[in-house]
Short mmCIF file of C-alpha atoms in Angstrom, two decimals:
data_model
loop_
_atom_site.label_atom_id
_atom_site.label_comp_id
_atom_site.label_asym_id
_atom_site.label_seq_id
_atom_site.Cartn_x
_atom_site.Cartn_y
_atom_site.Cartn_z
CA MET A 1 151.36 168.33 85.50
CA GLY A 2 151.11 171.53 83.20
CA VAL A 3 153.16 174.25 82.11
CA GLY A 4 151.79 177.24 84.13
CA ASN A 5 150.94 180.30 81.87
CA LEU A 6 153.33 179.27 79.13
CA GLY A 7 152.26 176.94 76.45
CA LYS A 8 153.88 173.74 75.71
CA GLY A 9 155.56 175.18 72.62
CA SER A 10 156.99 178.04 74.57
CA ILE A 11 158.49 175.80 77.16
CA GLY A 12 159.97 173.42 74.53
CA ARG A 13 161.61 176.35 72.72
CA ILE A 14 163.02 177.77 75.93
CA ALA A 15 164.18 174.37 77.11
CA GLU A 16 165.98 173.93 73.62
CA ARG A 17 167.74 177.29 74.17
CA ILE A 18 168.93 176.42 77.49
CA VAL A 19 170.37 173.11 76.26
CA ALA A 20 172.01 174.83 73.21
CA ASN A 21 173.67 177.33 75.74
CA GLU A 22 175.00 174.61 77.81
CA LEU A 23 176.41 172.63 75.03
CA GLU A 24 177.95 175.73 73.55
CA TRP A 25 179.51 176.57 77.12
CA ASN A 26 180.91 173.17 76.88
CA GLU A 27 182.58 173.74 73.57
CA PHE A 28 180.06 172.11 71.31
CA LEU A 29 178.95 173.77 68.04
CA VAL A 30 175.15 173.48 67.90
CA ARG A 31 172.47 173.62 65.25
CA ASP A 32 168.80 173.65 65.65
CA LEU A 33 167.06 171.16 63.64
CA ASN A 34 163.81 172.66 64.17
CA LEU A 35 164.91 176.00 62.31
CA GLU A 36 166.31 173.74 59.56
CA GLY A 37 162.90 172.08 59.13
CA LEU A 38 164.36 168.65 59.61
CA ALA A 39 163.47 167.67 63.02
CA ALA A 40 162.20 164.03 63.61
CA ASN A 41 163.12 162.57 66.95
CA VAL A 42 165.86 165.03 67.31
CA ASP A 43 165.95 168.87 68.19
CA LEU A 44 169.53 169.65 68.05
CA LEU A 45 172.71 168.58 66.61
CA ALA A 46 176.02 169.13 68.70
CA VAL A 47 179.49 168.54 67.27
CA LYS A 48 182.70 168.50 69.08
CA ASN A 49 186.12 167.29 67.90
CA ALA A 50 184.51 166.51 64.30
CA LYS A 51 181.99 164.13 66.00
CA ILE A 52 178.28 164.60 65.99
CA TRP A 53 175.59 163.77 68.69
CA GLN A 54 171.76 164.05 67.95
CA ILE A 55 169.91 165.39 70.92
CA GLN A 56 166.26 165.40 71.78
CA VAL A 57 165.03 167.98 74.44
CA LYS A 58 161.94 167.60 76.68
CA GLY A 59 160.98 170.72 78.72
CA SER A 60 158.71 171.23 81.74
CA LYS A 61 158.00 174.34 83.96
CA TYR A 62 158.55 174.28 87.75
CA ASP A 63 155.20 173.82 89.53
CA THR A 64 154.86 175.73 92.70
CA SER A 65 151.55 173.88 93.49
CA PHE A 66 153.80 170.66 94.39
CA GLY A 67 156.10 172.38 96.89
CA GLU A 68 159.80 172.76 96.78
CA GLU A 69 160.56 169.09 96.33
CA GLY A 70 157.80 168.10 94.04
CA GLY A 71 158.11 171.34 92.00
CA TRP A 72 161.08 170.07 89.98
CA TRP A 73 159.44 167.53 87.59
CA TYR A 74 160.52 166.34 84.26
CA GLN A 75 158.56 164.82 81.41
CA TYR A 76 159.41 162.13 78.88
CA GLY A 77 156.69 163.09 76.53
CA TYR A 78 153.08 162.17 76.01
CA CYS A 79 152.27 158.45 75.90
CA LYS A 80 149.64 156.74 73.62
CA THR A 81 147.45 153.77 74.01
CA GLU A 82 149.92 151.41 72.35
CA HIS A 83 152.57 152.62 74.84
CA ILE A 84 150.50 151.38 77.71
CA GLN A 85 149.45 148.14 75.98
CA HIS A 86 152.70 147.16 74.43
CA LYS A 87 155.94 147.35 76.21
CA GLU A 88 157.93 147.27 73.04
CA GLU A 89 156.48 150.65 72.00
CA ARG A 90 159.25 153.10 72.42
CA MET A 91 158.74 156.53 73.81
CA PHE A 92 161.97 157.92 71.84
CA ASN A 93 163.19 157.45 68.38
CA ARG A 94 159.76 156.21 67.52
CA VAL A 95 159.46 158.07 64.06
CA GLY A 96 160.98 156.33 61.21
CA SER A 97 163.78 158.65 60.29
CA SER A 98 167.54 158.92 59.54
CA PHE A 99 167.55 161.34 62.65
CA ARG A 100 167.70 159.33 65.74
CA ALA A 101 168.55 160.69 69.10
CA ASP A 102 171.73 159.73 70.88
CA ILE A 103 171.05 162.01 73.97
CA VAL A 104 167.84 162.92 75.51
CA VAL A 105 167.90 165.96 77.88
CA LEU A 106 165.01 166.55 80.34
CA VAL A 107 164.77 170.15 81.36
CA CYS A 108 162.70 171.72 84.25
CA ILE A 109 162.57 175.52 84.25
CA LYS A 110 161.93 177.65 87.28
CA SER A 111 163.38 180.77 85.67
CA LEU A 112 165.82 181.58 82.87
CA LYS A 113 168.68 181.47 85.63
CA ASP A 114 167.24 178.66 87.64
CA TYR A 115 166.77 175.31 85.87
CA HIS A 116 167.83 171.63 86.04
CA CYS A 117 168.77 169.36 83.28
CA ILE A 118 169.08 165.49 83.19
CA VAL A 119 171.30 164.50 80.38
CA LEU A 120 170.61 160.97 79.30
CA PRO A 121 172.01 158.56 76.74
CA ALA A 122 168.81 157.63 74.66
CA ASP A 123 168.84 154.06 75.97
CA LYS A 124 168.78 155.09 79.64
CA ALA A 125 166.03 157.68 78.80
CA GLU A 126 164.06 154.87 77.36
CA GLU A 127 164.73 152.51 80.17
CA ALA A 128 163.52 155.25 82.73
CA ALA A 129 160.29 155.92 80.64
CA GLN A 130 159.45 152.35 80.51
CA ILE A 131 159.87 151.98 84.33
CA ASN A 132 157.51 154.95 84.66
CA LEU A 133 154.95 153.58 82.21
CA ASP A 134 154.98 150.32 84.23
CA TYR A 135 154.00 152.00 87.38
CA ALA A 136 152.03 155.04 86.37
CA TYR A 137 150.03 153.74 83.44
CA ARG A 138 150.19 149.86 83.06
CA THR A 139 148.40 149.45 86.28
CA LYS A 140 144.45 149.64 86.77
CA LYS A 141 142.80 152.58 88.47
CA ALA A 142 141.22 151.85 91.82
CA ASP A 143 137.87 151.06 90.13
CA GLY A 144 139.64 148.51 87.86
CA SER A 145 139.41 150.70 84.67
CA GLU A 146 142.27 151.26 82.49
CA LYS A 147 144.48 154.40 82.70
CA LYS A 148 144.21 156.91 79.68
CA PRO A 149 147.26 158.28 77.86
CA SER A 150 148.63 161.55 79.10
CA VAL A 151 152.00 163.02 79.85
CA VAL A 152 154.79 160.68 81.28
CA TRP A 153 156.36 162.63 84.07
CA THR A 154 158.81 162.07 87.02
CA ALA A 155 160.17 163.84 90.06
CA PHE A 156 162.72 163.19 92.72
CA TYR A 157 160.46 162.48 95.68
CA LEU A 158 158.60 159.47 96.88
CA PRO A 159 154.90 160.14 97.93
CA ASN A 160 153.87 158.36 100.96
CA ALA A 161 150.43 157.44 99.74
CA LYS A 162 151.88 155.15 96.92
CA SER A 163 152.03 151.32 97.37
CA VAL A 164 155.34 149.75 98.51
CA GLY A 165 155.65 148.14 94.94
CA LYS A 166 155.04 151.41 93.25
CA ARG A 167 157.45 153.35 95.56
CA GLU A 168 160.22 150.73 94.68
CA GLN A 169 159.66 151.26 91.03
CA MET A 170 159.84 155.07 91.50
CA LYS A 171 163.02 154.78 93.37
CA LYS A 172 164.41 152.49 90.80
CA GLU A 173 163.62 155.25 88.23
CA GLN A 174 165.12 158.02 90.36
CA ASP A 175 168.35 155.98 91.00
CA LEU A 176 168.70 155.58 87.19
CA LEU A 177 168.24 159.24 86.60
CA GLU A 178 170.32 160.58 89.38
CA PRO A 179 173.88 160.18 87.89
CA PHE A 180 172.90 162.15 84.76
CA LYS A 181 171.85 165.37 86.44
CA ASP A 182 173.81 168.21 84.49
CA LYS A 183 176.15 165.65 83.19
CA TRP A 184 177.30 167.42 79.98
CA ASP A 185 180.45 165.39 79.28
CA PHE A 186 178.56 162.80 77.41
CA GLU A 187 181.14 162.77 74.61
CA ASN A 188 183.28 160.62 76.93
CA TYR A 189 180.72 157.82 77.13
CA VAL A 190 178.19 158.07 74.42
CA PRO A 191 179.21 157.07 70.91
CA ALA A 192 178.77 159.71 68.36
CA SER A 193 176.13 159.39 65.51
CA THR A 194 176.96 156.96 62.57
CA ASN A 195 173.89 157.66 60.60
CA ILE A 196 173.98 161.25 59.79
CA SER A 197 173.72 162.03 56.15
CA ALA A 198 176.87 163.15 54.39
CA SER A 199 175.30 166.79 53.70
CA ILE A 200 174.33 167.28 57.36
CA GLU A 201 177.84 166.07 58.42
CA ASN A 202 179.75 168.38 56.07
CA LEU A 203 177.53 171.29 57.18
CA MET A 204 178.24 170.60 60.90
CA THR A 205 181.92 169.76 60.72
CA SER A 206 183.19 172.28 58.03
CA GLY A 207 185.82 174.42 59.77
CA VAL A 208 185.22 172.96 63.34
CA SER A 209 188.12 171.94 65.64
CA GLY A 210 186.07 171.26 68.74
CA ALA A 211 185.21 174.87 69.77
CA PRO A 212 182.08 176.58 68.47
CA LEU A 213 182.16 178.99 65.56
CA GLY A 214 181.88 182.58 66.29
#
């Protein structure tokens, strides 16, 4: 899966702006950590009612070559050899840092007005990515060789060519993701961050009563 004529960086930035817009529409104040030069594991901070959530965004571009159903695909990021060989290796929050994602948003973009988001608690995103690694990378190729690291991606369709066992794993992953499509009310079920430094917390919450600052 690729990103068409747009580079990975462009898709990532567009996806982050989409997520920031959705958050602000849902009355969060948003700060871009990439602009602050602080990003590690996290792209955005979102605050509401004086509580902060750390958010990582993963973007992809709708792929017309896979048809209407398969065109909407979502990426968890790029795996490494250690992800394939060791199940304890995490796809998210793998960099040692005080910034650790509470929420992971998977964004697929068809146009600036036509996109879909999966808004996952970080633990659910990790669970889904590990299921994906099990069926997509931790199995052998037809010739018995090991699979090489690449993008870890998913879509909401089940190819007929896959084995029954692989299809069952794909269905399990899809069932896990489905309830989180465009689910922006995460403040009701995901605990706010507790590991934000005092300086960042003061910066984000100063003058905030729940609505974004104008």
